[in-house]
PDB file of C-alpha atoms in Angstrom:
ATOM      1  CA  MET H   1      29.393   8.871 -19.597  1.00 89.00           C
ATOM      2  CA  THR H   2      28.149   5.307 -19.256  1.00 95.00           C
ATOM      3  CA  LYS H   3      25.858   4.726 -16.287  1.00 97.00           C
ATOM      4  CA  THR H   4      24.343   1.635 -14.677  1.00 98.00           C
ATOM      5  CA  PHE H   5      20.587   1.564 -14.123  1.00 98.00           C
ATOM      6  CA  VAL H   6      18.559  -0.954 -12.116  1.00 98.00           C
ATOM      7  CA  LEU H   7      14.853  -0.400 -12.778  1.00 98.00           C
ATOM      8  CA  VAL H   8      12.431  -2.147 -10.412  1.00 98.00           C
ATOM      9  CA  HIS H   9       8.803  -2.614 -11.410  1.00 98.00           C
ATOM     10  CA  GLY H  10       5.735  -2.250  -9.214  1.00 98.00           C
ATOM     11  CA  ALA H  11       3.051  -4.721  -8.193  1.00 98.00           C
ATOM     12  CA  TRP H  12       1.497  -7.044 -10.802  1.00 98.00           C
ATOM     13  CA  HIS H  13       4.076  -5.979 -13.393  1.00 98.00           C
ATOM     14  CA  GLY H  14       7.444  -7.441 -14.381  1.00 98.00           C
ATOM     15  CA  GLY H  15      10.651  -6.432 -16.056  1.00 98.00           C
ATOM     16  CA  TRP H  16       8.669  -6.282 -19.311  1.00 98.00           C
ATOM     17  CA  CYS H  17       7.144  -2.897 -18.391  1.00 98.00           C
ATOM     18  CA  TRP H  18      10.540  -1.186 -18.661  1.00 98.00           C
ATOM     19  CA  ARG H  19      11.151  -2.365 -22.231  1.00 98.00           C
ATOM     20  CA  ARG H  20      10.734   1.026 -23.902  1.00 98.00           C
ATOM     21  CA  VAL H  21      12.920   2.875 -21.396  1.00 98.00           C
ATOM     22  CA  ARG H  22      15.507   0.085 -21.373  1.00 98.00           C
ATOM     23  CA  GLU H  23      15.843   0.188 -25.159  1.00 98.00           C
ATOM     24  CA  ARG H  24      16.355   3.940 -25.090  1.00 98.00           C
ATOM     25  CA  LEU H  25      18.955   3.876 -22.308  1.00 98.00           C
ATOM     26  CA  VAL H  26      20.847   0.972 -23.891  1.00 98.00           C
ATOM     27  CA  GLY H  27      20.767   2.834 -27.189  1.00 98.00           C
ATOM     28  CA  ARG H  28      22.580   5.678 -25.451  1.00 97.00           C
ATOM     29  CA  GLY H  29      25.314   3.342 -24.257  1.00 97.00           C
ATOM     30  CA  HIS H  30      24.178   2.643 -20.688  1.00 98.00           C
ATOM     31  CA  HIS H  31      24.018  -0.641 -18.764  1.00 98.00           C
ATOM     32  CA  VAL H  32      20.402  -1.402 -17.822  1.00 98.00           C
ATOM     33  CA  TYR H  33      18.941  -4.177 -15.663  1.00 98.00           C
ATOM     34  CA  THR H  34      15.179  -4.703 -15.340  1.00 98.00           C
ATOM     35  CA  PRO H  35      14.720  -7.669 -12.973  1.00 98.00           C
ATOM     36  CA  THR H  36      11.372  -9.364 -12.503  1.00 98.00           C
ATOM     37  CA  LEU H  37      10.551  -9.922  -8.840  1.00 98.00           C
ATOM     38  CA  THR H  38       9.779 -13.421  -7.595  1.00 98.00           C
ATOM     39  CA  GLY H  39       6.208 -14.571  -8.108  1.00 98.00           C
ATOM     40  CA  VAL H  40       5.061 -12.339 -10.960  1.00 98.00           C
ATOM     41  CA  ALA H  41       5.274 -12.212 -14.755  1.00 98.00           C
ATOM     42  CA  ASP H  42       8.048 -14.461 -16.116  1.00 97.00           C
ATOM     43  CA  ARG H  43       8.714 -15.606 -12.546  1.00 97.00           C
ATOM     44  CA  SER H  44       5.040 -16.255 -11.713  1.00 97.00           C
ATOM     45  CA  HIS H  45       5.794 -19.992 -11.546  1.00 97.00           C
ATOM     46  CA  LEU H  46       7.668 -19.259  -8.296  1.00 97.00           C
ATOM     47  CA  LEU H  47       4.647 -17.769  -6.539  1.00 95.00           C
ATOM     48  CA  SER H  48       4.034 -19.164  -3.049  1.00 94.00           C
ATOM     49  CA  ALA H  49       2.799 -18.032   0.346  1.00 92.00           C
ATOM     50  CA  SER H  50       6.405 -17.478   1.444  1.00 95.00           C
ATOM     51  CA  VAL H  51       7.180 -14.818  -1.184  1.00 97.00           C
ATOM     52  CA  ASN H  52       7.263 -11.500   0.638  1.00 97.00           C
ATOM     53  CA  LEU H  53       8.934  -8.095   0.639  1.00 98.00           C
ATOM     54  CA  SER H  54      12.200  -9.577   1.925  1.00 98.00           C
ATOM     55  CA  THR H  55      12.187 -11.957  -1.049  1.00 98.00           C
ATOM     56  CA  HIS H  56      11.860  -9.059  -3.463  1.00 98.00           C
ATOM     57  CA  ILE H  57      14.586  -7.036  -1.779  1.00 98.00           C
ATOM     58  CA  THR H  58      16.873 -10.073  -1.935  1.00 98.00           C
ATOM     59  CA  ASP H  59      16.052 -10.504  -5.641  1.00 98.00           C
ATOM     60  CA  VAL H  60      17.599  -7.113  -6.364  1.00 98.00           C
ATOM     61  CA  VAL H  61      20.397  -7.271  -3.781  1.00 98.00           C
ATOM     62  CA  ASN H  62      21.618 -10.558  -5.256  1.00 98.00           C
ATOM     63  CA  LEU H  63      21.420  -9.249  -8.810  1.00 98.00           C
ATOM     64  CA  ILE H  64      23.589  -6.278  -7.848  1.00 98.00           C
ATOM     65  CA  ARG H  65      26.021  -8.459  -5.918  1.00 98.00           C
ATOM     66  CA  TRP H  66      26.538 -11.139  -8.565  1.00 98.00           C
ATOM     67  CA  GLU H  67      26.668  -8.674 -11.442  1.00 98.00           C
ATOM     68  CA  GLU H  68      29.247  -6.750  -9.356  1.00 98.00           C
ATOM     69  CA  MET H  69      27.525  -3.426  -9.911  1.00 98.00           C
ATOM     70  CA  THR H  70      28.525  -0.131  -8.338  1.00 97.00           C
ATOM     71  CA  ASP H  71      27.564   3.535  -8.787  1.00 97.00           C
ATOM     72  CA  ILE H  72      23.986   2.518  -9.593  1.00 98.00           C
ATOM     73  CA  VAL H  73      20.966   4.644 -10.417  1.00 98.00           C
ATOM     74  CA  LEU H  74      18.315   2.577  -8.609  1.00 98.00           C
ATOM     75  CA  CYS H  75      14.721   3.318  -9.602  1.00 98.00           C
ATOM     76  CA  GLY H  76      11.543   1.862  -8.135  1.00 98.00           C
ATOM     77  CA  HIS H  77       8.030   2.251  -9.542  1.00 98.00           C
ATOM     78  CA  SER H  78       5.006   2.254  -7.211  1.00 98.00           C
ATOM     79  CA  TYR H  79       5.353  -0.751  -4.828  1.00 98.00           C
ATOM     80  CA  GLY H  80       8.948  -0.908  -6.079  1.00 98.00           C
ATOM     81  CA  GLY H  81       9.641   2.059  -3.797  1.00 98.00           C
ATOM     82  CA  PHE H  82       9.564  -0.376  -0.879  1.00 98.00           C
ATOM     83  CA  VAL H  83      11.990  -2.674  -2.665  1.00 98.00           C
ATOM     84  CA  VAL H  84      14.569  -0.048  -3.652  1.00 98.00           C
ATOM     85  CA  THR H  85      14.518   1.485  -0.181  1.00 98.00           C
ATOM     86  CA  GLY H  86      15.279  -1.911   1.331  1.00 98.00           C
ATOM     87  CA  VAL H  87      18.012  -2.559  -1.217  1.00 98.00           C
ATOM     88  CA  ALA H  88      19.660   0.823  -0.612  1.00 98.00           C
ATOM     89  CA  ASP H  89      19.568   0.177   3.141  1.00 98.00           C
ATOM     90  CA  GLN H  90      21.538  -3.059   2.671  1.00 98.00           C
ATOM     91  CA  MET H  91      24.120  -1.736   0.203  1.00 98.00           C
ATOM     92  CA  PRO H  92      24.147   2.081   0.225  1.00 98.00           C
ATOM     93  CA  GLU H  93      27.781   2.174  -0.879  1.00 97.00           C
ATOM     94  CA  ARG H  94      26.749   0.833  -4.290  1.00 98.00           C
ATOM     95  CA  ILE H  95      23.934   3.304  -4.936  1.00 98.00           C
ATOM     96  CA  ALA H  96      24.705   6.634  -6.612  1.00 98.00           C
ATOM     97  CA  ALA H  97      21.080   7.803  -6.779  1.00 98.00           C
ATOM     98  CA  LEU H  98      17.635   6.678  -5.645  1.00 98.00           C
ATOM     99  CA  VAL H  99      14.697   7.393  -7.952  1.00 98.00           C
ATOM    100  CA  TYR H 100      11.065   6.933  -6.927  1.00 98.00           C
ATOM    101  CA  LEU H 101       8.713   6.845  -9.926  1.00 98.00           C
ATOM    102  CA  ASP H 102       5.149   7.478  -8.712  1.00 98.00           C
ATOM    103  CA  ALA H 103       6.203   5.320  -5.793  1.00 98.00           C
ATOM    104  CA  TYR H 104       5.899   4.792  -2.083  1.00 97.00           C
ATOM    105  CA  VAL H 105       8.718   6.176   0.058  1.00 97.00           C
ATOM    106  CA  PRO H 106       8.373   4.069   3.217  1.00 97.00           C
ATOM    107  CA  GLU H 107       9.773   4.464   6.692  1.00 96.00           C
ATOM    108  CA  SER H 108      11.006   1.606   8.851  1.00 97.00           C
ATOM    109  CA  GLY H 109       8.118  -0.367  10.347  1.00 97.00           C
ATOM    110  CA  GLN H 110       5.695   0.383   7.521  1.00 97.00           C
ATOM    111  CA  SER H 111       4.181  -2.121   5.121  1.00 96.00           C
ATOM    112  CA  TRP H 112       2.667  -1.579   1.707  1.00 96.00           C
ATOM    113  CA  ALA H 113      -0.729  -2.455   3.212  1.00 93.00           C
ATOM    114  CA  ASP H 114      -0.252   0.384   5.707  1.00 93.00           C
ATOM    115  CA  LEU H 115       0.191   2.946   2.944  1.00 93.00           C
ATOM    116  CA  ARG H 116      -1.880   1.740  -0.003  1.00 84.00           C
ATOM    117  CA  PRO H 117      -5.338   3.316  -0.264  1.00 66.00           C
ATOM    118  CA  ARG H 118      -7.079   0.000  -1.030  1.00 68.00           C
ATOM    119  CA  LYS H 119      -7.799  -2.733   1.494  1.00 67.00           C
ATOM    120  CA  THR H 120      -5.449  -5.724   1.252  1.00 65.00           C
ATOM    121  CA  PRO H 121      -7.402  -9.024   1.187  1.00 65.00           C
ATOM    122  CA  ALA H 122      -6.311 -11.917   3.383  1.00 62.00           C
ATOM    123  CA  GLU H 123      -5.461 -14.181   0.465  1.00 77.00           C
ATOM    124  CA  LEU H 124      -2.367 -15.642  -1.202  1.00 88.00           C
ATOM    125  CA  THR H 125      -2.392 -13.080  -3.998  1.00 93.00           C
ATOM    126  CA  LEU H 126      -3.620  -9.613  -4.866  1.00 94.00           C
ATOM    127  CA  PRO H 127      -5.520  -9.552  -8.188  1.00 94.00           C
ATOM    128  CA  PRO H 128      -4.225  -7.083 -10.773  1.00 95.00           C
ATOM    129  CA  ILE H 129      -5.744  -3.624 -11.010  1.00 94.00           C
ATOM    130  CA  SER H 130      -6.906  -2.797 -14.508  1.00 96.00           C
ATOM    131  CA  ALA H 131      -4.797  -0.685 -16.828  1.00 97.00           C
ATOM    132  CA  GLU H 132      -7.748   1.674 -17.185  1.00 97.00           C
ATOM    133  CA  VAL H 133      -7.651   2.480 -13.460  1.00 96.00           C
ATOM    134  CA  PHE H 134      -3.932   3.244 -13.771  1.00 96.00           C
ATOM    135  CA  ARG H 135      -4.808   5.635 -16.627  1.00 96.00           C
ATOM    136  CA  VAL H 136      -2.787   3.687 -19.180  1.00 96.00           C
ATOM    137  CA  ASN H 137      -3.428   4.956 -22.694  1.00 93.00           C
ATOM    138  CA  GLU H 138      -6.108   3.096 -24.653  1.00 93.00           C
ATOM    139  CA  ARG H 139      -3.607   1.714 -27.176  1.00 95.00           C
ATOM    140  CA  ASP H 140      -1.679  -0.177 -24.476  1.00 96.00           C
ATOM    141  CA  ARG H 141      -4.476  -1.202 -22.120  1.00 97.00           C
ATOM    142  CA  GLN H 142      -5.200  -4.673 -23.493  1.00 97.00           C
ATOM    143  CA  TRP H 143      -1.488  -5.488 -23.617  1.00 97.00           C
ATOM    144  CA  VAL H 144      -0.884  -4.333 -20.033  1.00 97.00           C
ATOM    145  CA  ASP H 145      -3.920  -6.224 -18.723  1.00 98.00           C
ATOM    146  CA  ARG H 146      -2.669  -9.352 -20.508  1.00 97.00           C
ATOM    147  CA  GLN H 147       0.834  -8.989 -19.073  1.00 98.00           C
ATOM    148  CA  CYS H 148      -0.093  -8.267 -15.458  1.00 98.00           C
ATOM    149  CA  THR H 149      -0.277 -11.189 -13.013  1.00 98.00           C
ATOM    150  CA  PRO H 150      -1.451 -11.675  -9.412  1.00 97.00           C
ATOM    151  CA  HIS H 151       0.950 -10.264  -6.848  1.00 97.00           C
ATOM    152  CA  PRO H 152       2.069 -12.128  -3.691  1.00 96.00           C
ATOM    153  CA  ALA H 153       0.031 -10.753  -0.787  1.00 94.00           C
ATOM    154  CA  ALA H 154       2.732 -11.404   1.828  1.00 95.00           C
ATOM    155  CA  SER H 155       4.814  -8.676   0.185  1.00 96.00           C
ATOM    156  CA  ALA H 156       2.069  -6.215   1.106  1.00 95.00           C
ATOM    157  CA  THR H 157       1.786  -7.145   4.763  1.00 94.00           C
ATOM    158  CA  GLU H 158       5.441  -7.584   5.744  1.00 96.00           C
ATOM    159  CA  LYS H 159       6.821  -4.560   7.592  1.00 97.00           C
ATOM    160  CA  LEU H 160       9.943  -3.014   6.104  1.00 98.00           C
ATOM    161  CA  VAL H 161      12.800  -3.020   8.614  1.00 97.00           C
ATOM    162  CA  LEU H 162      15.482  -0.399   7.960  1.00 98.00           C
ATOM    163  CA  THR H 163      18.728   0.475   9.715  1.00 97.00           C
ATOM    164  CA  GLY H 164      18.759   3.974   8.239  1.00 96.00           C
ATOM    165  CA  ALA H 165      21.886   3.289   6.174  1.00 97.00           C
ATOM    166  CA  TYR H 166      19.975   4.168   2.986  1.00 96.00           C
ATOM    167  CA  ARG H 167      19.869   7.804   4.102  1.00 95.00           C
ATOM    168  CA  VAL H 168      23.524   8.271   3.119  1.00 95.00           C
ATOM    169  CA  VAL H 169      22.526   8.081  -0.566  1.00 97.00           C
ATOM    170  CA  SER H 170      22.824  11.753  -1.359  1.00 91.00           C
ATOM    171  CA  ARG H 171      20.947  11.977  -4.659  1.00 96.00           C
ATOM    172  CA  LYS H 172      17.216  11.322  -4.397  1.00 98.00           C
ATOM    173  CA  LEU H 173      14.583  12.038  -7.019  1.00 98.00           C
ATOM    174  CA  TYR H 174      10.790  11.768  -6.896  1.00 98.00           C
ATOM    175  CA  ILE H 175       8.823  11.678 -10.161  1.00 98.00           C
ATOM    176  CA  ARG H 176       5.054  12.180  -9.967  1.00 98.00           C
ATOM    177  CA  ALA H 177       2.755  10.998 -12.769  1.00 98.00           C
ATOM    178  CA  THR H 178       0.220  13.785 -12.439  1.00 97.00           C
ATOM    179  CA  SER H 179      -2.605  12.275 -14.517  1.00 96.00           C
ATOM    180  CA  PHE H 180      -2.997   9.448 -11.995  1.00 96.00           C
ATOM    181  CA  PRO H 181      -4.852  10.635  -8.875  1.00 93.00           C
ATOM    182  CA  SER H 182      -3.320   9.181  -5.723  1.00 92.00           C
ATOM    183  CA  PRO H 183      -3.798  10.223  -2.096  1.00 92.00           C
ATOM    184  CA  ALA H 184      -0.747   8.060  -1.305  1.00 92.00           C
ATOM    185  CA  PHE H 185       1.695   9.745  -3.683  1.00 96.00           C
ATOM    186  CA  ASP H 186       0.617  13.393  -3.591  1.00 95.00           C
ATOM    187  CA  PRO H 187       1.870  14.097  -0.027  1.00 95.00           C
ATOM    188  CA  VAL H 188       5.186  12.385  -0.788  1.00 95.00           C
ATOM    189  CA  TYR H 189       5.652  14.503  -3.897  1.00 97.00           C
ATOM    190  CA  GLU H 190       4.824  17.698  -1.996  1.00 96.00           C
ATOM    191  CA  ARG H 191       7.398  16.823   0.670  1.00 95.00           C
ATOM    192  CA  ALA H 192       9.999  16.130  -1.998  1.00 96.00           C
ATOM    193  CA  LYS H 193       9.354  19.523  -3.610  1.00 95.00           C
ATOM    194  CA  SER H 194      10.022  21.333  -0.341  1.00 95.00           C
ATOM    195  CA  ASP H 195      13.009  19.226   0.758  1.00 95.00           C
ATOM    196  CA  PRO H 196      16.404  20.510  -0.489  1.00 93.00           C
ATOM    197  CA  GLY H 197      17.730  16.957  -0.282  1.00 93.00           C
ATOM    198  CA  TRP H 198      15.370  15.867  -3.058  1.00 96.00           C
ATOM    199  CA  ILE H 199      14.741  16.695  -6.709  1.00 96.00           C
ATOM    200  CA  ALA H 200      11.053  16.626  -7.697  1.00 97.00           C
ATOM    201  CA  LYS H 201       9.821  16.161 -11.268  1.00 97.00           C
ATOM    202  CA  GLU H 202       6.420  15.776 -12.934  1.00 97.00           C
ATOM    203  CA  LEU H 203       5.278  13.773 -15.937  1.00 98.00           C
ATOM    204  CA  ALA H 204       1.825  14.529 -17.341  1.00 97.00           C
ATOM    205  CA  CYS H 205       0.720  10.932 -17.762  1.00 97.00           C
ATOM    206  CA  GLY H 206      -0.877   7.930 -16.083  1.00 97.00           C
ATOM    207  CA  HIS H 207       0.721   5.773 -13.404  1.00 98.00           C
ATOM    208  CA  ASP H 208       2.773   3.597 -15.796  1.00 98.00           C
ATOM    209  CA  ALA H 209       4.996   6.448 -16.901  1.00 98.00           C
ATOM    210  CA  MET H 210       7.580   4.080 -18.398  1.00 98.00           C
ATOM    211  CA  LEU H 211       4.950   3.120 -20.989  1.00 97.00           C
ATOM    212  CA  GLU H 212       3.296   6.495 -21.374  1.00 96.00           C
ATOM    213  CA  MET H 213       6.304   8.804 -21.688  1.00 97.00           C
ATOM    214  CA  PRO H 214       9.436   6.694 -22.236  1.00 98.00           C
ATOM    215  CA  ASP H 215      11.366   9.463 -23.993  1.00 98.00           C
ATOM    216  CA  GLU H 216      10.770  12.001 -21.245  1.00 98.00           C
ATOM    217  CA  LEU H 217      11.450   9.454 -18.482  1.00 98.00           C
ATOM    218  CA  THR H 218      14.683   8.391 -20.181  1.00 98.00           C
ATOM    219  CA  GLU H 219      15.830  12.020 -20.250  1.00 98.00           C
ATOM    220  CA  ILE H 220      15.107  12.432 -16.542  1.00 98.00           C
ATOM    221  CA  LEU H 221      16.858   9.198 -15.571  1.00 98.00           C
ATOM    222  CA  GLU H 222      19.902   9.944 -17.680  1.00 96.00           C
ATOM    223  CA  ALA H 223      20.182  13.411 -16.135  1.00 95.00           C
ATOM    224  CA  VAL H 224      20.388  11.903 -12.655  1.00 89.00           C
TER     225      VAL H 224
END
């Protein structure tokens, strides 16, 4: 059965990071969208002080609206967990499943700066974290470091405002990349494992699981 996937990248990345998973899903006959959020990667020329979390949520909401998508598997990686939660809150009727890939699962009133373990500097942008820190394999590290760009800092400090509508999405999946140590993600994964409303999966790889284990991640996403 053909499915529609919207895969949202995390901070400093862009749609490019989903290339391997996108190719595999498309090869299996699915529709796959990998938008780049405003201000990074191929849209880095749009970076400004006004680019925030609301901008990134609107990026994805508008893509879904103008592409007239429904019954979507919506997946967010890392910071992208904030984005997909906000998107699902605005259009829950279009979302068939929410997938959090080594990602934040925020509540209303929280910002990325509230949850991330590192201090957020009071500057226009957040400099990229090295691929080595994210436990990317040595073969891909130079490529990932070259591709990553500064991330708009306002997206880290803006509080996410939710109505709670996203909670009607019945299928929710959390995928933990277990080779990447994270005090932010471990408690979320443990809660997902004990919550009957969630499915919890593990991938034995670094944080950028879409690069590390694209075959295994494709299998998990397709099974959703």
